[in-house]
């Protein structure tokens, strides 16, 4: 029987369709007067599992696949009145599931692209405490050195100046910078070895 529009615009449509209902291996044609609730309920009970399997293959997640299929059924129920050929409802559902699965995959790709990157591994509290102890030991050891040796070491290893720049800054020769640096390193090493 042909699809007919309802007489009353505000009333729920009653569509008459020729539907194939599968019973075991035999398929029989049955003329049924369906509204959206009945049609979607019948399609749901007959095709839900196969549509979920289809969506699961596409989105690789069973929970998301179930959501995709349920959304497709909800959309079909809402648009049942606009469906031109109710015999093609299952085709519409399949297409809707595939399109919604594609949307899920596109959304995942965008989320993964703009997801914040993980923070680098932070040192443990113990490492920070040990580092602080070592720094304080070095500072204490530096404070015990003669002034010229301390200045030469600080300018060389903390300010990262060259020998020529240190010589210019301290107002001494490059040879004196080398001498003060070598003596300061030896004294510093001796003090830090006693500390550890």
PDB file of C-alpha atoms in Angstrom:
ATOM      1  CA  UNK A   1       0.000   0.000   0.000  1.00  0.00           C
ATOM      2  CA  UNK A   2       1.266   3.500  -0.712  1.00  0.00           C
ATOM      3  CA  UNK A   3       2.517   5.913   1.923  1.00  0.00           C
ATOM      4  CA  UNK A   4      -0.205   8.407   2.838  1.00  0.00           C
ATOM      5  CA  UNK A   5       0.003  11.673   4.717  1.00  0.00           C
ATOM      6  CA  UNK A   6      -2.143  12.208   7.789  1.00  0.00           C
ATOM      7  CA  UNK A   7      -5.337  14.182   7.345  1.00  0.00           C
ATOM      8  CA  UNK A   8      -4.847  16.158  10.526  1.00  0.00           C
ATOM      9  CA  UNK A   9      -1.599  18.183  10.692  1.00  0.00           C
ATOM     10  CA  UNK A  10      -1.279  18.066  14.512  1.00  0.00           C
ATOM     11  CA  UNK A  11      -1.997  14.352  14.889  1.00  0.00           C
ATOM     12  CA  UNK A  12       0.667  11.639  14.852  1.00  0.00           C
ATOM     13  CA  UNK A  13       0.919  10.096  11.386  1.00  0.00           C
ATOM     14  CA  UNK A  14      -0.304   6.607  10.743  1.00  0.00           C
ATOM     15  CA  UNK A  15       1.654   5.257   7.825  1.00  0.00           C
ATOM     16  CA  UNK A  16       0.759   2.123   5.988  1.00  0.00           C
ATOM     17  CA  UNK A  17       3.789   0.301   4.752  1.00  0.00           C
ATOM     18  CA  UNK A  18       4.588  -3.037   3.297  1.00  0.00           C
ATOM     19  CA  UNK A  19       7.223  -4.475   5.600  1.00  0.00           C
ATOM     20  CA  UNK A  20       9.303  -7.580   5.411  1.00  0.00           C
ATOM     21  CA  UNK A  21       9.333  -9.348   8.718  1.00  0.00           C
ATOM     22  CA  UNK A  22      11.915 -12.073   9.120  1.00  0.00           C
ATOM     23  CA  UNK A  23      10.714 -15.213  10.872  1.00  0.00           C
ATOM     24  CA  UNK A  24      13.479 -17.765  11.027  1.00  0.00           C
ATOM     25  CA  UNK A  25      14.554 -18.465   7.488  1.00  0.00           C
ATOM     26  CA  UNK A  26      11.268 -17.538   5.825  1.00  0.00           C
ATOM     27  CA  UNK A  27      10.389 -13.955   4.994  1.00  0.00           C
ATOM     28  CA  UNK A  28       6.779 -12.902   4.670  1.00  0.00           C
ATOM     29  CA  UNK A  29       5.299  -9.615   3.516  1.00  0.00           C
ATOM     30  CA  UNK A  30       2.918  -8.131   6.035  1.00  0.00           C
ATOM     31  CA  UNK A  31       0.889  -4.949   5.621  1.00  0.00           C
ATOM     32  CA  UNK A  32       1.004  -3.049   8.887  1.00  0.00           C
ATOM     33  CA  UNK A  33      -0.324   0.332   9.923  1.00  0.00           C
ATOM     34  CA  UNK A  34       2.565   1.882  11.870  1.00  0.00           C
ATOM     35  CA  UNK A  35       3.203   5.158  13.568  1.00  0.00           C
ATOM     36  CA  UNK A  36       6.734   6.267  14.489  1.00  0.00           C
ATOM     37  CA  UNK A  37       6.731   4.490  17.871  1.00  0.00           C
ATOM     38  CA  UNK A  38       5.735   1.133  16.420  1.00  0.00           C
ATOM     39  CA  UNK A  39       8.045   1.398  13.425  1.00  0.00           C
ATOM     40  CA  UNK A  40      11.122   2.375  15.410  1.00  0.00           C
ATOM     41  CA  UNK A  41      10.369  -0.242  18.065  1.00  0.00           C
ATOM     42  CA  UNK A  42      10.121  -2.964  15.415  1.00  0.00           C
ATOM     43  CA  UNK A  43      13.312  -1.791  13.686  1.00  0.00           C
ATOM     44  CA  UNK A  44      15.096  -1.569  17.036  1.00  0.00           C
ATOM     45  CA  UNK A  45      14.224  -5.085  18.106  1.00  0.00           C
ATOM     46  CA  UNK A  46      15.147  -6.548  14.720  1.00  0.00           C
ATOM     47  CA  UNK A  47      18.333  -4.593  13.914  1.00  0.00           C
ATOM     48  CA  UNK A  48      19.857  -3.098  17.060  1.00  0.00           C
ATOM     49  CA  UNK A  49      22.557  -5.728  17.559  1.00  0.00           C
ATOM     50  CA  UNK A  50      23.721  -5.759  13.955  1.00  0.00           C
ATOM     51  CA  UNK A  51      23.902  -1.955  13.902  1.00  0.00           C
ATOM     52  CA  UNK A  52      25.902  -1.929  17.142  1.00  0.00           C
ATOM     53  CA  UNK A  53      28.332  -4.444  15.627  1.00  0.00           C
ATOM     54  CA  UNK A  54      28.671  -2.211  12.570  1.00  0.00           C
ATOM     55  CA  UNK A  55      29.345   0.871  14.702  1.00  0.00           C
ATOM     56  CA  UNK A  56      31.747  -1.036  16.969  1.00  0.00           C
ATOM     57  CA  UNK A  57      33.808  -2.043  13.950  1.00  0.00           C
ATOM     58  CA  UNK A  58      34.011   1.604  12.918  1.00  0.00           C
ATOM     59  CA  UNK A  59      34.622   3.347  16.262  1.00  0.00           C
ATOM     60  CA  UNK A  60      36.461   0.455  17.990  1.00  0.00           C
ATOM     61  CA  UNK A  61      34.565   0.961  21.258  1.00  0.00           C
ATOM     62  CA  UNK A  62      31.401  -0.903  22.307  1.00  0.00           C
ATOM     63  CA  UNK A  63      30.069   1.846  24.582  1.00  0.00           C
ATOM     64  CA  UNK A  64      30.464   4.532  21.946  1.00  0.00           C
ATOM     65  CA  UNK A  65      28.961   2.203  19.316  1.00  0.00           C
ATOM     66  CA  UNK A  66      25.830   1.746  21.448  1.00  0.00           C
ATOM     67  CA  UNK A  67      25.514   5.527  21.849  1.00  0.00           C
ATOM     68  CA  UNK A  68      25.895   6.046  18.102  1.00  0.00           C
ATOM     69  CA  UNK A  69      23.177   3.499  17.304  1.00  0.00           C
ATOM     70  CA  UNK A  70      20.794   4.832  19.937  1.00  0.00           C
ATOM     71  CA  UNK A  71      21.281   8.365  18.613  1.00  0.00           C
ATOM     72  CA  UNK A  72      20.487   7.100  15.114  1.00  0.00           C
ATOM     73  CA  UNK A  73      17.244   5.512  16.350  1.00  0.00           C
ATOM     74  CA  UNK A  74      16.268   8.692  18.202  1.00  0.00           C
ATOM     75  CA  UNK A  75      16.893  10.735  15.050  1.00  0.00           C
ATOM     76  CA  UNK A  76      14.846   8.284  12.994  1.00  0.00           C
ATOM     77  CA  UNK A  77      11.966   8.494  15.449  1.00  0.00           C
ATOM     78  CA  UNK A  78      12.047  12.288  15.320  1.00  0.00           C
ATOM     79  CA  UNK A  79      12.188  12.329  11.524  1.00  0.00           C
ATOM     80  CA  UNK A  80       9.774   9.472  10.826  1.00  0.00           C
ATOM     81  CA  UNK A  81       7.224  11.902   9.418  1.00  0.00           C
ATOM     82  CA  UNK A  82       9.746  13.178   6.858  1.00  0.00           C
ATOM     83  CA  UNK A  83      10.812   9.701   5.712  1.00  0.00           C
ATOM     84  CA  UNK A  84       9.748   9.451   2.058  1.00  0.00           C
ATOM     85  CA  UNK A  85       9.988   5.702   1.716  1.00  0.00           C
ATOM     86  CA  UNK A  86       9.481   3.845   5.019  1.00  0.00           C
ATOM     87  CA  UNK A  87      10.643   0.641   3.309  1.00  0.00           C
ATOM     88  CA  UNK A  88      14.116   2.130   3.261  1.00  0.00           C
ATOM     89  CA  UNK A  89      14.174   2.874   6.983  1.00  0.00           C
ATOM     90  CA  UNK A  90      16.840   0.258   7.660  1.00  0.00           C
ATOM     91  CA  UNK A  91      19.055   1.727   4.920  1.00  0.00           C
ATOM     92  CA  UNK A  92      18.553   5.143   6.466  1.00  0.00           C
ATOM     93  CA  UNK A  93      19.577   3.753   9.864  1.00  0.00           C
ATOM     94  CA  UNK A  94      22.711   2.130   8.476  1.00  0.00           C
ATOM     95  CA  UNK A  95      23.716   5.337   6.744  1.00  0.00           C
ATOM     96  CA  UNK A  96      23.011   7.304   9.903  1.00  0.00           C
ATOM     97  CA  UNK A  97      25.162   4.914  11.989  1.00  0.00           C
ATOM     98  CA  UNK A  98      28.053   5.179   9.527  1.00  0.00           C
ATOM     99  CA  UNK A  99      27.834   8.989   9.403  1.00  0.00           C
ATOM    100  CA  UNK A 100      27.632   9.284  13.201  1.00  0.00           C
ATOM    101  CA  UNK A 101      30.580   6.911  13.555  1.00  0.00           C
ATOM    102  CA  UNK A 102      32.587   9.120  11.203  1.00  0.00           C
ATOM    103  CA  UNK A 103      31.679  12.126  13.341  1.00  0.00           C
ATOM    104  CA  UNK A 104      32.892  10.328  16.459  1.00  0.00           C
ATOM    105  CA  UNK A 105      36.192   9.492  14.759  1.00  0.00           C
ATOM    106  CA  UNK A 106      36.635  13.099  13.564  1.00  0.00           C
ATOM    107  CA  UNK A 107      35.924  14.358  17.083  1.00  0.00           C
ATOM    108  CA  UNK A 108      38.475  11.930  18.542  1.00  0.00           C
ATOM    109  CA  UNK A 109      41.101  13.101  16.060  1.00  0.00           C
ATOM    110  CA  UNK A 110      40.557  16.751  17.004  1.00  0.00           C
ATOM    111  CA  UNK A 111      40.628  15.973  20.724  1.00  0.00           C
ATOM    112  CA  UNK A 112      43.859  13.985  20.354  1.00  0.00           C
ATOM    113  CA  UNK A 113      45.421  16.721  18.241  1.00  0.00           C
ATOM    114  CA  UNK A 114      44.738  19.451  20.793  1.00  0.00           C
ATOM    115  CA  UNK A 115      45.053  17.403  23.978  1.00  0.00           C
ATOM    116  CA  UNK A 116      47.565  18.864  26.397  1.00  0.00           C
ATOM    117  CA  UNK A 117      50.850  17.094  26.341  1.00  0.00           C
ATOM    118  CA  UNK A 118      51.866  15.289  29.489  1.00  0.00           C
ATOM    119  CA  UNK A 119      54.249  17.066  31.782  1.00  0.00           C
ATOM    120  CA  UNK A 120      57.792  15.791  31.836  1.00  0.00           C
ATOM    121  CA  UNK A 121      58.678  13.600  34.774  1.00  0.00           C
ATOM    122  CA  UNK A 122      59.267  15.824  37.764  1.00  0.00           C
ATOM    123  CA  UNK A 123      62.083  14.969  40.119  1.00  0.00           C
ATOM    124  CA  UNK A 124      61.045  13.475  43.397  1.00  0.00           C
ATOM    125  CA  UNK A 125      60.968  15.463  46.609  1.00  0.00           C
ATOM    126  CA  UNK A 126      64.000  13.514  47.813  1.00  0.00           C
ATOM    127  CA  UNK A 127      65.978  14.500  44.723  1.00  0.00           C
ATOM    128  CA  UNK A 128      65.061  18.133  45.315  1.00  0.00           C
ATOM    129  CA  UNK A 129      66.140  17.920  48.950  1.00  0.00           C
ATOM    130  CA  UNK A 130      69.443  16.242  48.057  1.00  0.00           C
ATOM    131  CA  UNK A 131      70.043  18.831  45.338  1.00  0.00           C
ATOM    132  CA  UNK A 132      69.387  21.624  47.824  1.00  0.00           C
ATOM    133  CA  UNK A 133      71.813  20.071  50.309  1.00  0.00           C
ATOM    134  CA  UNK A 134      74.458  19.749  47.602  1.00  0.00           C
ATOM    135  CA  UNK A 135      73.965  23.361  46.507  1.00  0.00           C
ATOM    136  CA  UNK A 136      74.201  24.609  50.074  1.00  0.00           C
ATOM    137  CA  UNK A 137      77.357  22.513  50.579  1.00  0.00           C
ATOM    138  CA  UNK A 138      78.928  24.044  47.461  1.00  0.00           C
ATOM    139  CA  UNK A 139      77.957  27.550  48.584  1.00  0.00           C
ATOM    140  CA  UNK A 140      79.387  26.908  52.048  1.00  0.00           C
ATOM    141  CA  UNK A 141      82.572  25.511  50.509  1.00  0.00           C
ATOM    142  CA  UNK A 142      82.846  28.523  48.174  1.00  0.00           C
ATOM    143  CA  UNK A 143      82.469  30.923  51.074  1.00  0.00           C
ATOM    144  CA  UNK A 144      85.483  29.303  52.748  1.00  0.00           C
ATOM    145  CA  UNK A 145      87.792  29.944  49.761  1.00  0.00           C
ATOM    146  CA  UNK A 146      90.040  32.978  49.436  1.00  0.00           C
ATOM    147  CA  UNK A 147      88.345  35.906  47.654  1.00  0.00           C
ATOM    148  CA  UNK A 148      90.284  35.676  44.347  1.00  0.00           C
ATOM    149  CA  UNK A 149      89.709  31.921  44.000  1.00  0.00           C
ATOM    150  CA  UNK A 150      85.997  32.327  44.821  1.00  0.00           C
ATOM    151  CA  UNK A 151      85.636  35.178  42.286  1.00  0.00           C
ATOM    152  CA  UNK A 152      87.429  33.196  39.560  1.00  0.00           C
ATOM    153  CA  UNK A 153      85.237  30.099  40.124  1.00  0.00           C
ATOM    154  CA  UNK A 154      81.978  32.062  40.242  1.00  0.00           C
ATOM    155  CA  UNK A 155      82.803  34.004  37.084  1.00  0.00           C
ATOM    156  CA  UNK A 156      83.897  30.838  35.289  1.00  0.00           C
ATOM    157  CA  UNK A 157      81.204  28.329  36.304  1.00  0.00           C
ATOM    158  CA  UNK A 158      78.192  30.457  37.290  1.00  0.00           C
ATOM    159  CA  UNK A 159      78.592  33.447  34.967  1.00  0.00           C
ATOM    160  CA  UNK A 160      80.095  31.218  32.229  1.00  0.00           C
ATOM    161  CA  UNK A 161      82.733  33.775  31.233  1.00  0.00           C
ATOM    162  CA  UNK A 162      85.854  32.951  29.244  1.00  0.00           C
ATOM    163  CA  UNK A 163      89.336  33.279  30.755  1.00  0.00           C
ATOM    164  CA  UNK A 164      89.875  36.546  28.868  1.00  0.00           C
ATOM    165  CA  UNK A 165      86.582  37.989  30.151  1.00  0.00           C
ATOM    166  CA  UNK A 166      87.392  36.890  33.718  1.00  0.00           C
ATOM    167  CA  UNK A 167      90.859  38.448  33.464  1.00  0.00           C
ATOM    168  CA  UNK A 168      89.341  41.689  32.223  1.00  0.00           C
ATOM    169  CA  UNK A 169      86.638  41.668  34.931  1.00  0.00           C
ATOM    170  CA  UNK A 170      89.045  40.896  37.797  1.00  0.00           C
ATOM    171  CA  UNK A 171      91.842  43.114  36.422  1.00  0.00           C
ATOM    172  CA  UNK A 172      94.419  40.307  36.384  1.00  0.00           C
ATOM    173  CA  UNK A 173      96.273  38.326  33.727  1.00  0.00           C
ATOM    174  CA  UNK A 174      94.888  35.218  32.061  1.00  0.00           C
ATOM    175  CA  UNK A 175      97.632  33.141  33.698  1.00  0.00           C
ATOM    176  CA  UNK A 176      96.523  34.390  37.119  1.00  0.00           C
ATOM    177  CA  UNK A 177      92.902  33.444  36.262  1.00  0.00           C
ATOM    178  CA  UNK A 178      94.076  29.912  35.415  1.00  0.00           C
ATOM    179  CA  UNK A 179      96.031  29.687  38.639  1.00  0.00           C
ATOM    180  CA  UNK A 180      93.180  30.970  40.850  1.00  0.00           C
ATOM    181  CA  UNK A 181      90.667  28.684  39.114  1.00  0.00           C
ATOM    182  CA  UNK A 182      92.852  25.573  39.476  1.00  0.00           C
ATOM    183  CA  UNK A 183      93.649  26.261  43.143  1.00  0.00           C
ATOM    184  CA  UNK A 184      90.007  27.057  43.895  1.00  0.00           C
ATOM    185  CA  UNK A 185      88.790  23.825  42.248  1.00  0.00           C
ATOM    186  CA  UNK A 186      91.300  21.755  44.231  1.00  0.00           C
ATOM    187  CA  UNK A 187      90.296  23.369  47.523  1.00  0.00           C
ATOM    188  CA  UNK A 188      86.579  23.049  46.684  1.00  0.00           C
ATOM    189  CA  UNK A 189      86.995  19.370  45.772  1.00  0.00           C
ATOM    190  CA  UNK A 190      88.755  18.661  49.075  1.00  0.00           C
ATOM    191  CA  UNK A 191      86.025  20.370  51.103  1.00  0.00           C
ATOM    192  CA  UNK A 192      83.166  18.608  49.240  1.00  0.00           C
ATOM    193  CA  UNK A 193      84.841  15.191  49.575  1.00  0.00           C
ATOM    194  CA  UNK A 194      84.867  15.677  53.335  1.00  0.00           C
ATOM    195  CA  UNK A 195      81.174  16.630  53.209  1.00  0.00           C
ATOM    196  CA  UNK A 196      80.124  13.397  51.437  1.00  0.00           C
TER     197      UNK A 196
END
